[in-house]
Amino acid sequence: TGLYYTPNGKVDQGDADSQRYRMMEDGEKIIAALSGNVRDFVFVNRHGVEVPASSAAWPNSNVAYAGEPAETVNYVSAHDNETLFDCIMLRASDAVSL
């Protein structure tokens, strides 16, 4: 959505440092999701430390909570009747081909 690399200037997403931090934090949440949300899956976080997926993004965040992947249901949601497409279009840079 343009965070850090190609911000669109239309939505205030903070300065470059805060955008980079948020992007890396969100990346840890994605790693946890791709692991099947298995809480005991271990990966190297943005600080270079091995942590369980249950501590992705911040300690004891419980981002990953399952004992095995079959215990989770994955979905994408948007609030206020916006679709995922609406959210992307609002934040994506005009310079990015969609």
Coordinates of C-alpha atoms in Angstrom, one line a residue, residues 8-58:
N8 CA 1.2 8.4 -2.0
G9 CA 1.3 11.6 0.0
K10 CA -2.5 11.6 0.3
V11 CA -2.7 9.6 3.5
D12 CA -0.6 10.6 6.5
Q13 CA 1.2 7.4 7.5
G14 CA 3.9 9.1 9.6
D15 CA 7.5 9.9 8.8
A16 CA 9.9 7.4 7.0
D17 CA 11.2 5.9 10.2
S18 CA 7.8 5.2 11.7
Q19 CA 6.6 3.8 8.3
R20 CA 9.7 1.5 8.1
Y21 CA 9.1 0.3 11.7
R22 CA 5.4 -0.4 11.1
M23 CA 6.2 -2.2 7.8
M24 CA 8.7 -4.5 9.6
E25 CA 6.3 -5.1 12.5
D26 CA 3.6 -6.0 10.0
G27 CA 6.1 -8.3 8.2
E28 CA 6.5 -10.3 11.4
K29 CA 2.7 -10.7 11.6
I30 CA 2.8 -12.0 8.0
I31 CA 5.5 -14.5 8.9
A32 CA 3.4 -15.7 11.7
A33 CA 0.4 -16.1 9.4
L34 CA 2.4 -18.0 6.8
S35 CA 3.7 -20.4 9.5
G36 CA 0.0 -21.4 9.9
N37 CA -0.3 -19.3 13.1
V38 CA 1.5 -21.9 15.0
R39 CA 2.6 -20.3 18.3
D40 CA 5.7 -22.4 18.7
F41 CA 7.1 -21.7 15.2
V42 CA 10.5 -19.9 15.7
F43 CA 11.8 -17.2 13.4
V44 CA 14.4 -14.3 13.5
N45 CA 12.5 -11.0 14.1
R46 CA 13.4 -7.5 12.9
H47 CA 15.9 -7.1 15.8
G48 CA 17.8 -10.3 14.8
V49 CA 16.5 -12.3 17.7
E50 CA 14.9 -15.7 17.5
V51 CA 11.4 -15.6 18.8
P52 CA 8.3 -17.8 18.7
A53 CA 5.5 -16.7 16.4
S54 CA 3.4 -16.1 19.5
S55 CA 5.7 -13.1 20.1
A56 CA 5.6 -11.7 16.5
A57 CA 5.5 -7.9 16.4
W58 CA 6.0 -7.5 20.2

